[in-house]
Amino acid sequence: MASPEITKTLDVQGISCPANAMRVRAAIAELKGDELLEVLVDEGEAVLRVARTLKDCGHRIVKVENRGEGVSVIVGK
Amino acid sequence: MSEHELDLAALSKVGMMRQKQPDYYVMRLKAVAGDMTASQLACVAGVAEKYGKGFVHLSTRQGIEIHYVHRDNLETARLELQSAGIEMGACGPRVRVIVACPGEETCRWGNIDTKKIARELDRRYFKQETPSKFKLAVTGCSNNCTKANENDIGVRGAIEPKWEAGECNDCGLCVSLCPLSAIERRDSDEGYCYAIDEKLCINCSVCTSLCPSNSWVIGRKGYTLYIGGTMGRVPRFASVLKKMVESEEELYRLIEKAITLYREKGRKKERFGHMIDRIGLEAVKEELRGKP
Ligand code: SF4
Ligand code: SF4
Ligand code: SF4
C-alpha cells in the first residue's frame, strides 16, 4: 500500500491555547479520505493541548517528531 | 470572668488572633481542602457584614479570615458560624488546616482522591499539638498545584507508567510529550518498544492520559510522600521519604511515625524539616521506613 500523502501543512507555532488546537481541528475537518496534515506546534503546553484535543476527538496520529523548539505532528481524520 | 472573656491562648487555639488594633481579632475559618458550600459562604458573608468590616481575606492556605471582629462579638460570631457547620481554623504550634487540590474528581491530571486523603488527615490530626506549627498538603499529581514539597508533610499522587505494545502505532507522540524527556524508543526482539528512564520520570500521568492508543497503562499507582518542607523564615524544600507508597494504610502509618518522631525529638520553634537537618536526613528516613 502506498503511504498516504501529506497534502497540507499548518503552522500554529506562536499561537496560544486553545486557538492553536481549534485551528488544528478546523484543518482536519477539511481533510478528505486518508489525506494527511502536518501540524507544526510549539513544544511544552501547546503540544500537550493539541494532543489532548486530538485524543478527545479521536483523530489518528501517524508520526510525531521534535523539530528544535517545535514539534511536527502528522495527523489524519 | 464573663462568658465572653476568653483567655488569649485559648483563643489562638481555636483560630482567633489578636490584631494590632486593640480589642480586635481575626477569625480564621477552617475549610478542609479549601471546600465550603455556597450556603456556608453566605453565612461567612453575613458574619463579616455584621461583626467585621464587611470583607473577608483569603489566606494562602485556602482559608477564609474575617478581620476586625471586636472581642465582645467573638463568641456570638463563632456560634453563628458553627450553626452553618463552619469550624474555626488553627494558629500556634499545632497541626493546621489540611490543604488539597481538587484531585482526580474533577482534574484531568489527578492521580488520587485528594479530598478523601485530606479529610482523613484532618480527622486524625487537626489542631493536635506539635513542637512548632505543622502543615500538611495533598496534591493530585506532579503539577503540584498545592505545593506538597513546601509542607511539613506533603502527599502527591503518583503513577508509574508501563508500556504495552497493544495498539501502539509507533507514532512517537509520547517521546515528544513527556515533560522530562524520560521516554525513549528502543529496538527490541519484537521490532521496537518504548521505555522509561525511571530516574528521570516524575510519575506525572501525561503519557498514560494522552497516548492515542492507550499503550501507556498505569503499572502502579500511589503516593509520593514528602517530609520536612517549609517556606517560613528559613525555607527548606521537603525531602522524599518514599517515591511510591502503594496503599493508604502505609501512607497513614508513615505519616503517623513522622509526626510521632517530630513530637519526640523536635525542639520548640524548630520546624520538622530543621529537626531533620539537625538529626540527619538518612537517619530520619531509616527511622521512619525501617532499615533497608
Ligand atoms: S496538582 Fe494535578 S490533580 Fe491537582 S489540580 Fe493540579 S493538575 Fe490537577
Ligand atoms: S504515544 Fe502511544 S501509540 Fe504513540 S508511540 Fe507512544 S505508546 Fe505508541
Ligand atoms: S509519567 Fe510523566 S515523566 Fe514519567 S514517563 Fe510518563 S510523561 Fe514522562
Tab-separated table of C-alpha atoms and ligand atoms in Angstrom:
chain	number	residue	atom	x	y	z
A	1	MET	CA	0.000	0.000	0.000
A	2	ALA	CA	1.395	3.361	-0.973
A	3	SER	CA	1.760	5.561	2.086
A	4	PRO	CA	-0.850	8.329	2.200
A	5	GLU	CA	0.395	11.759	1.232
A	6	ILE	CA	0.779	14.799	3.367
A	7	THR	CA	-1.462	17.191	1.497
A	8	LYS	CA	-1.386	20.155	3.827
A	9	THR	CA	0.808	21.837	6.384
A	10	LEU	CA	-0.420	24.035	9.210
A	11	ASP	CA	1.909	26.094	11.369
A	12	VAL	CA	0.355	27.035	14.705
A	13	GLN	CA	3.630	27.925	16.423
A	14	GLY	CA	3.313	31.154	18.360
A	15	ILE	CA	-0.479	30.815	18.572
A	16	SER	CA	-1.722	30.430	22.114
A	17	CYS	CA	-4.020	27.787	23.603
A	18	PRO	CA	-6.750	26.967	22.833
A	19	ALA	CA	-6.730	28.843	19.489
A	20	ASN	CA	-3.945	26.573	18.202
A	21	ALA	CA	-5.951	23.414	18.910
A	22	MET	CA	-9.087	24.933	17.353
A	23	ARG	CA	-7.210	25.726	14.129
A	24	VAL	CA	-5.901	22.174	14.011
A	25	ARG	CA	-9.422	20.786	14.381
A	26	ALA	CA	-10.724	23.035	11.629
A	27	ALA	CA	-7.927	21.965	9.274
A	28	ILE	CA	-8.512	18.263	9.992
A	29	ALA	CA	-12.204	18.700	9.231
A	30	GLU	CA	-11.243	19.689	5.678
A	31	LEU	CA	-9.177	16.561	5.012
A	32	LYS	CA	-10.607	14.071	2.532
A	33	GLY	CA	-10.275	10.294	2.756
A	34	ASP	CA	-6.857	9.282	4.021
A	35	GLU	CA	-5.199	12.624	3.353
A	36	LEU	CA	-2.722	13.670	5.998
A	37	LEU	CA	-1.972	17.013	7.593
A	38	GLU	CA	1.339	18.072	9.069
A	39	VAL	CA	0.958	20.407	12.029
A	40	LEU	CA	3.836	22.403	13.470
A	41	VAL	CA	3.228	23.261	17.086
A	42	ASP	CA	5.291	24.722	19.930
A	43	GLU	CA	6.821	22.338	22.448
A	44	GLY	CA	5.552	22.350	26.056
A	45	GLU	CA	1.975	23.336	26.930
A	46	ALA	CA	0.961	23.827	23.290
A	47	VAL	CA	1.739	20.290	22.146
A	48	LEU	CA	0.075	18.892	25.267
A	49	ARG	CA	-3.026	20.884	24.465
A	50	VAL	CA	-3.109	19.855	20.796
A	51	ALA	CA	-2.504	16.182	21.701
A	52	ARG	CA	-5.367	16.338	24.181
A	53	THR	CA	-7.736	17.753	21.577
A	54	LEU	CA	-6.684	15.145	19.005
A	55	LYS	CA	-7.296	12.353	21.505
A	56	ASP	CA	-10.648	13.747	22.646
A	57	CYS	CA	-11.806	13.967	19.005
A	58	GLY	CA	-10.433	10.537	18.154
A	59	HIS	CA	-8.150	11.675	15.321
A	60	ARG	CA	-5.359	9.497	14.033
A	61	ILE	CA	-1.802	10.481	14.900
A	62	VAL	CA	0.613	8.988	12.411
A	63	LYS	CA	4.009	10.386	13.325
A	64	VAL	CA	5.430	12.881	15.772
A	65	GLU	CA	8.914	14.349	15.696
A	66	ASN	CA	10.685	17.072	17.613
A	67	ARG	CA	11.887	19.973	15.443
A	68	GLY	CA	14.024	22.282	17.525
A	69	GLU	CA	11.686	24.161	19.844
A	70	GLY	CA	8.659	22.900	17.975
A	71	VAL	CA	7.045	19.569	17.236
A	72	SER	CA	5.822	18.166	13.920
A	73	VAL	CA	2.619	16.160	14.255
A	74	ILE	CA	1.259	14.274	11.261
A	75	VAL	CA	-2.446	13.571	11.619
A	76	GLY	CA	-5.322	12.065	9.683
A	77	LYS	CA	-9.077	12.187	10.228
B	1	MET	CA	-14.719	36.333	84.039
B	2	SER	CA	-17.753	36.765	81.853
B	3	GLU	CA	-18.771	34.223	79.281
B	4	HIS	CA	-17.387	36.471	76.544
B	5	GLU	CA	-13.983	36.998	78.070
B	6	LEU	CA	-11.928	34.089	76.849
B	7	ASP	CA	-8.260	33.830	77.542
B	8	LEU	CA	-5.842	34.638	74.733
B	9	ALA	CA	-4.052	31.305	74.435
B	10	ALA	CA	-7.393	29.549	74.293
B	11	LEU	CA	-8.474	31.940	71.538
B	12	SER	CA	-5.403	31.246	69.451
B	13	LYS	CA	-6.078	27.533	69.814
B	14	VAL	CA	-9.451	27.994	68.169
B	15	GLY	CA	-8.200	30.153	65.327
B	16	MET	CA	-8.705	33.663	66.665
B	17	MET	CA	-5.730	36.003	66.516
B	18	ARG	CA	-5.330	39.360	68.145
B	19	GLN	CA	-4.936	42.200	65.654
B	20	LYS	CA	-2.610	45.210	66.038
B	21	GLN	CA	-5.712	47.219	66.792
B	22	PRO	CA	-6.570	46.782	70.493
B	23	ASP	CA	-9.619	44.585	71.173
B	24	TYR	CA	-9.947	43.472	67.534
B	25	TYR	CA	-9.448	39.927	66.332
B	26	VAL	CA	-9.013	37.895	63.155
B	27	MET	CA	-11.285	34.883	62.924
B	28	ARG	CA	-9.583	32.166	60.900
B	29	LEU	CA	-12.037	29.644	59.485
B	30	LYS	CA	-11.483	26.052	58.606
B	31	ALA	CA	-12.083	24.798	55.073
B	32	VAL	CA	-10.551	21.338	54.614
B	33	ALA	CA	-9.172	21.067	51.061
B	34	GLY	CA	-10.465	24.606	50.507
B	35	ASP	CA	-14.071	23.456	50.228
B	36	MET	CA	-17.124	25.303	51.519
B	37	THR	CA	-20.739	25.059	50.455
B	38	ALA	CA	-22.489	28.053	48.933
B	39	SER	CA	-24.720	28.416	51.981
B	40	GLN	CA	-21.699	28.327	54.285
B	41	LEU	CA	-20.151	31.103	52.213
B	42	ALA	CA	-23.357	33.101	52.612
B	43	CYS	CA	-23.112	32.630	56.373
B	44	VAL	CA	-19.466	33.793	56.329
B	45	ALA	CA	-20.519	36.866	54.344
B	46	GLY	CA	-23.273	37.609	56.852
B	47	VAL	CA	-20.917	37.319	59.826
B	48	ALA	CA	-18.344	39.548	58.127
B	49	GLU	CA	-21.066	42.137	57.480
B	50	LYS	CA	-22.454	42.005	60.992
B	51	TYR	CA	-19.365	41.627	63.163
B	52	GLY	CA	-16.432	42.511	60.930
B	53	LYS	CA	-15.896	45.307	58.423
B	54	GLY	CA	-17.813	43.671	55.598
B	55	PHE	CA	-14.884	41.976	53.893
B	56	VAL	CA	-13.043	38.674	54.120
B	57	HIS	CA	-9.391	37.833	53.494
B	58	LEU	CA	-8.387	34.706	51.587
B	59	SER	CA	-5.258	33.168	53.083
B	60	THR	CA	-2.519	31.446	51.115
B	61	ARG	CA	-3.658	28.117	52.575
B	62	GLN	CA	-7.196	28.010	51.213
B	63	GLY	CA	-8.621	29.593	54.343
B	64	ILE	CA	-11.041	32.431	54.874
B	65	GLU	CA	-10.361	35.037	57.542
B	66	ILE	CA	-12.809	37.558	58.921
B	67	HIS	CA	-10.939	40.623	60.163
B	68	TYR	CA	-11.865	43.382	62.630
B	69	VAL	CA	-14.140	41.387	64.904
B	70	HIS	CA	-14.439	43.067	68.322
B	71	ARG	CA	-13.631	40.730	71.206
B	72	ASP	CA	-17.106	41.213	72.644
B	73	ASN	CA	-18.574	39.707	69.470
B	74	LEU	CA	-16.191	36.768	69.027
B	75	GLU	CA	-18.285	34.178	70.761
B	76	THR	CA	-21.558	35.250	69.116
B	77	ALA	CA	-19.876	35.271	65.696
B	78	ARG	CA	-18.343	31.845	66.329
B	79	LEU	CA	-21.710	30.368	67.287
B	80	GLU	CA	-23.327	31.807	64.187
B	81	LEU	CA	-20.637	30.225	62.001
B	82	GLN	CA	-20.956	26.963	63.897
B	83	SER	CA	-24.681	26.849	63.174
B	84	ALA	CA	-23.763	26.670	59.467
B	85	GLY	CA	-21.286	23.869	60.155
B	86	ILE	CA	-18.219	26.111	59.895
B	87	GLU	CA	-15.469	25.394	62.376
B	88	MET	CA	-12.597	27.616	63.351
B	89	GLY	CA	-9.088	27.082	61.941
B	90	ALA	CA	-5.904	26.793	63.973
B	91	CYS	CA	-2.983	29.011	64.930
B	92	GLY	CA	0.107	28.398	67.043
B	93	PRO	CA	2.193	25.241	67.475
B	94	ARG	CA	-0.233	22.678	66.177
B	95	VAL	CA	-1.470	20.916	63.059
B	96	ARG	CA	-3.047	23.447	60.703
B	97	VAL	CA	-5.918	23.065	58.246
B	98	ILE	CA	-5.109	20.450	55.592
B	99	VAL	CA	-4.713	21.896	52.109
B	100	ALA	CA	-5.591	19.937	48.960
B	101	CYS	CA	-6.117	20.461	45.240
B	102	PRO	CA	-9.333	19.172	43.586
B	103	GLY	CA	-7.586	15.938	42.512
B	104	GLU	CA	-8.992	13.132	40.383
B	105	GLU	CA	-12.629	14.033	40.984
B	106	THR	CA	-12.511	16.921	38.529
B	107	CYS	CA	-8.966	17.346	37.254
B	108	ARG	CA	-7.789	15.524	34.167
B	109	TRP	CA	-4.309	15.003	35.595
B	110	GLY	CA	-5.395	13.868	39.052
B	111	ASN	CA	-3.983	10.526	40.169
B	112	ILE	CA	-5.610	10.297	43.593
B	113	ASP	CA	-8.694	11.299	45.560
B	114	THR	CA	-7.004	14.243	47.278
B	115	LYS	CA	-10.062	15.356	49.232
B	116	LYS	CA	-10.592	11.966	50.775
B	117	ILE	CA	-6.974	11.889	51.992
B	118	ALA	CA	-7.245	15.471	53.273
B	119	ARG	CA	-10.411	14.689	55.219
B	120	GLU	CA	-8.804	11.622	56.769
B	121	LEU	CA	-5.675	13.573	57.767
B	122	ASP	CA	-7.958	16.254	59.185
B	123	ARG	CA	-9.832	13.678	61.235
B	124	ARG	CA	-6.595	12.243	62.580
B	125	TYR	CA	-4.514	15.319	63.254
B	126	PHE	CA	-6.230	18.695	63.000
B	127	LYS	CA	-5.356	21.018	65.890
B	128	GLN	CA	-3.181	18.460	67.623
B	129	GLU	CA	-0.170	19.975	69.340
B	130	THR	CA	3.281	19.733	67.796
B	131	PRO	CA	6.608	21.370	68.769
B	132	SER	CA	6.105	24.125	66.181
B	133	LYS	CA	3.440	24.718	63.563
B	134	PHE	CA	2.771	21.715	61.339
B	135	LYS	CA	1.363	21.891	57.827
B	136	LEU	CA	0.093	19.142	55.571
B	137	ALA	CA	-0.865	19.335	51.925
B	138	VAL	CA	-2.212	16.865	49.387
B	139	THR	CA	-1.719	17.345	45.662
B	140	GLY	CA	-3.148	15.163	42.910
B	141	CYS	CA	-0.169	14.903	40.564
B	142	SER	CA	3.294	16.216	39.882
B	143	ASN	CA	1.902	19.509	38.600
B	144	ASN	CA	1.999	20.072	42.352
B	145	CYS	CA	-0.657	22.786	42.479
B	146	THR	CA	-0.809	22.720	46.287
B	147	LYS	CA	2.995	22.632	46.680
B	148	ALA	CA	3.348	19.372	48.577
B	149	ASN	CA	7.087	19.928	48.979
B	150	GLU	CA	6.609	23.216	50.830
B	151	ASN	CA	4.813	21.456	53.681
B	152	ASP	CA	5.949	19.574	56.771
B	153	ILE	CA	4.155	16.586	55.259
B	154	GLY	CA	3.278	16.529	51.572
B	155	VAL	CA	1.357	13.837	49.738
B	156	ARG	CA	1.488	13.779	45.954
B	157	GLY	CA	-0.485	11.438	43.711
B	158	ALA	CA	1.815	9.352	41.533
B	159	ILE	CA	1.581	6.716	38.843
B	160	GLU	CA	4.232	4.500	37.388
B	161	PRO	CA	3.556	4.036	33.690
B	162	LYS	CA	4.051	0.766	31.846
B	163	TRP	CA	4.247	0.309	28.094
B	164	GLU	CA	2.204	-2.410	26.426
B	165	ALA	CA	2.614	-2.849	22.675
B	166	GLY	CA	-1.133	-3.384	22.135
B	167	GLU	CA	-2.355	-0.910	19.534
B	168	CYS	CA	0.779	1.244	19.610
B	169	ASN	CA	1.393	2.537	16.090
B	170	ASP	CA	4.901	3.786	16.799
B	171	CYS	CA	3.826	7.410	16.330
B	172	GLY	CA	6.383	8.780	18.781
B	173	LEU	CA	3.965	11.232	20.418
B	174	CYS	CA	4.854	10.072	23.935
B	175	VAL	CA	8.532	10.874	23.364
B	176	SER	CA	7.640	14.452	22.459
B	177	LEU	CA	5.075	14.880	25.232
B	178	CYS	CA	6.999	13.624	28.241
B	179	PRO	CA	7.928	16.782	30.142
B	180	LEU	CA	11.181	15.235	31.376
B	181	SER	CA	12.177	13.528	28.109
B	182	ALA	CA	12.165	10.290	30.062
B	183	ILE	CA	10.692	8.162	27.255
B	184	GLU	CA	12.891	6.557	24.635
B	185	ARG	CA	12.180	4.367	21.638
B	186	ARG	CA	14.369	1.277	21.581
B	187	ASP	CA	14.892	-1.599	19.210
B	188	SER	CA	13.743	-4.916	20.582
B	189	ASP	CA	13.214	-8.532	19.522
B	190	GLU	CA	9.641	-7.654	18.539
B	191	GLY	CA	10.920	-4.724	16.458
B	192	TYR	CA	10.671	-1.816	18.850
B	193	CYS	CA	9.497	-0.821	22.270
B	194	TYR	CA	9.127	2.330	24.334
B	195	ALA	CA	10.943	2.511	27.636
B	196	ILE	CA	11.243	4.891	30.549
B	197	ASP	CA	14.264	6.146	32.388
B	198	GLU	CA	12.927	5.708	35.914
B	199	LYS	CA	15.424	8.139	37.366
B	200	LEU	CA	14.006	10.937	35.209
B	201	CYS	CA	10.299	10.027	35.392
B	202	ILE	CA	8.271	12.261	37.740
B	203	ASN	CA	5.215	9.928	37.702
B	204	CYS	CA	3.027	12.607	36.169
B	205	SER	CA	0.447	10.712	34.032
B	206	VAL	CA	0.965	12.742	30.842
B	207	CYS	CA	1.879	9.602	28.849
B	208	THR	CA	-0.930	7.465	30.304
B	209	SER	CA	-3.507	10.220	29.711
B	210	LEU	CA	-2.526	11.211	26.192
B	211	CYS	CA	-1.272	8.158	24.286
B	212	PRO	CA	-3.887	7.870	21.499
B	213	SER	CA	-3.895	4.060	21.624
B	214	ASN	CA	-3.686	3.724	25.410
B	215	SER	CA	-0.448	1.796	25.149
B	216	TRP	CA	0.879	3.532	28.233
B	217	VAL	CA	-1.034	1.999	31.110
B	218	ILE	CA	-0.801	2.582	34.819
B	219	GLY	CA	1.591	-0.005	36.228
B	220	ARG	CA	1.498	1.139	39.830
B	221	LYS	CA	-0.438	3.923	41.446
B	222	GLY	CA	0.017	5.540	44.812
B	223	TYR	CA	1.528	8.431	46.702
B	224	THR	CA	4.873	10.152	46.824
B	225	LEU	CA	5.435	11.142	50.428
B	226	TYR	CA	7.437	14.261	51.282
B	227	ILE	CA	8.700	15.237	54.702
B	228	GLY	CA	10.162	18.396	56.169
B	229	GLY	CA	9.203	21.190	53.797
B	230	THR	CA	8.663	24.764	54.969
B	231	MET	CA	8.522	28.150	53.307
B	232	GLY	CA	8.737	30.054	56.569
B	233	ARG	CA	11.596	32.128	57.961
B	234	VAL	CA	14.183	29.586	56.925
B	235	PRO	CA	12.855	27.910	53.798
B	236	ARG	CA	13.584	24.270	53.117
B	237	PHE	CA	12.163	22.101	50.364
B	238	ALA	CA	10.800	18.782	51.534
B	239	SER	CA	12.715	15.540	51.093
B	240	VAL	CA	11.153	12.457	49.529
B	241	LEU	CA	10.580	9.835	52.188
B	242	LYS	CA	9.184	7.347	49.680
B	243	LYS	CA	8.594	7.792	45.953
B	244	MET	CA	5.793	5.256	45.652
B	245	VAL	CA	3.675	4.423	48.668
B	246	GLU	CA	1.188	1.915	47.336
B	247	SER	CA	-1.572	1.804	49.921
B	248	GLU	CA	-3.482	4.282	52.017
B	249	GLU	CA	-2.694	2.222	55.126
B	250	GLU	CA	1.032	2.511	54.522
B	251	LEU	CA	0.660	6.223	53.843
B	252	TYR	CA	-1.074	6.841	57.168
B	253	ARG	CA	1.357	4.595	59.001
B	254	LEU	CA	4.366	6.554	57.686
B	255	ILE	CA	2.740	9.910	58.444
B	256	GLU	CA	1.924	8.758	61.967
B	257	LYS	CA	5.544	7.716	62.500
B	258	ALA	CA	6.799	11.038	61.147
B	259	ILE	CA	4.574	13.122	63.434
B	260	THR	CA	5.418	10.922	66.417
B	261	LEU	CA	9.141	11.342	65.741
B	262	TYR	CA	8.730	15.113	65.486
B	263	ARG	CA	6.870	15.178	68.791
B	264	GLU	CA	9.628	13.147	70.439
B	265	LYS	CA	12.673	14.874	69.015
B	266	GLY	CA	11.598	18.276	67.700
B	267	ARG	CA	12.585	21.349	69.693
B	268	LYS	CA	10.160	24.155	70.353
B	269	LYS	CA	10.130	26.585	67.430
B	270	GLU	CA	12.028	24.095	65.298
B	271	ARG	CA	10.112	23.118	62.189
B	272	PHE	CA	10.095	19.445	61.260
B	273	GLY	CA	12.498	19.963	58.340
B	274	HIS	CA	15.052	21.731	60.514
B	275	MET	CA	14.845	18.902	63.012
B	276	ILE	CA	15.573	16.520	60.131
B	277	ASP	CA	18.641	18.548	59.159
B	278	ARG	CA	19.857	18.562	62.758
B	279	ILE	CA	19.474	14.786	63.153
B	280	GLY	CA	20.450	13.896	59.600
B	281	LEU	CA	18.132	13.022	56.717
B	282	GLU	CA	19.337	9.464	56.267
B	283	ALA	CA	18.952	8.658	59.959
B	284	VAL	CA	15.402	10.038	59.932
B	285	LYS	CA	14.499	8.104	56.779
B	286	GLU	CA	15.841	4.917	58.289
B	287	GLU	CA	13.943	5.504	61.496
B	288	LEU	CA	10.692	6.080	59.596
B	289	ARG	CA	10.968	3.424	56.918
B	290	GLY	CA	12.845	0.823	58.876
B	291	LYS	CA	16.289	-0.404	57.849
B	292	PRO	CA	16.548	-1.220	54.139
C	1	SF4	S1	-1.966	19.038	41.225
C	1	SF4	FE1	-2.551	17.841	39.453
C	1	SF4	S2	-4.513	16.926	40.051
C	1	SF4	FE2	-4.167	18.646	41.427
C	1	SF4	S3	-5.194	20.385	40.442
C	1	SF4	FE3	-3.028	20.438	39.852
C	1	SF4	S4	-3.013	19.384	37.889
C	1	SF4	FE4	-4.934	18.801	38.895
C	2	SF4	S1	2.139	7.761	22.001
C	2	SF4	FE1	1.264	5.739	22.319
C	2	SF4	S2	0.924	4.991	20.249
C	2	SF4	FE2	2.361	6.692	20.072
C	2	SF4	S3	4.391	5.738	20.172
C	2	SF4	FE3	3.851	6.342	22.245
C	2	SF4	S4	2.938	4.482	23.073
C	2	SF4	FE4	2.911	4.233	20.887
C	3	SF4	S1	4.792	9.643	33.823
C	3	SF4	FE1	5.321	11.693	33.053
C	3	SF4	S2	7.520	11.856	33.394
C	3	SF4	FE2	7.015	9.682	33.554
C	3	SF4	S3	7.353	8.892	31.505
C	3	SF4	FE3	5.175	9.439	31.614
C	3	SF4	S4	5.106	11.519	30.827
C	3	SF4	FE4	7.243	11.109	31.314
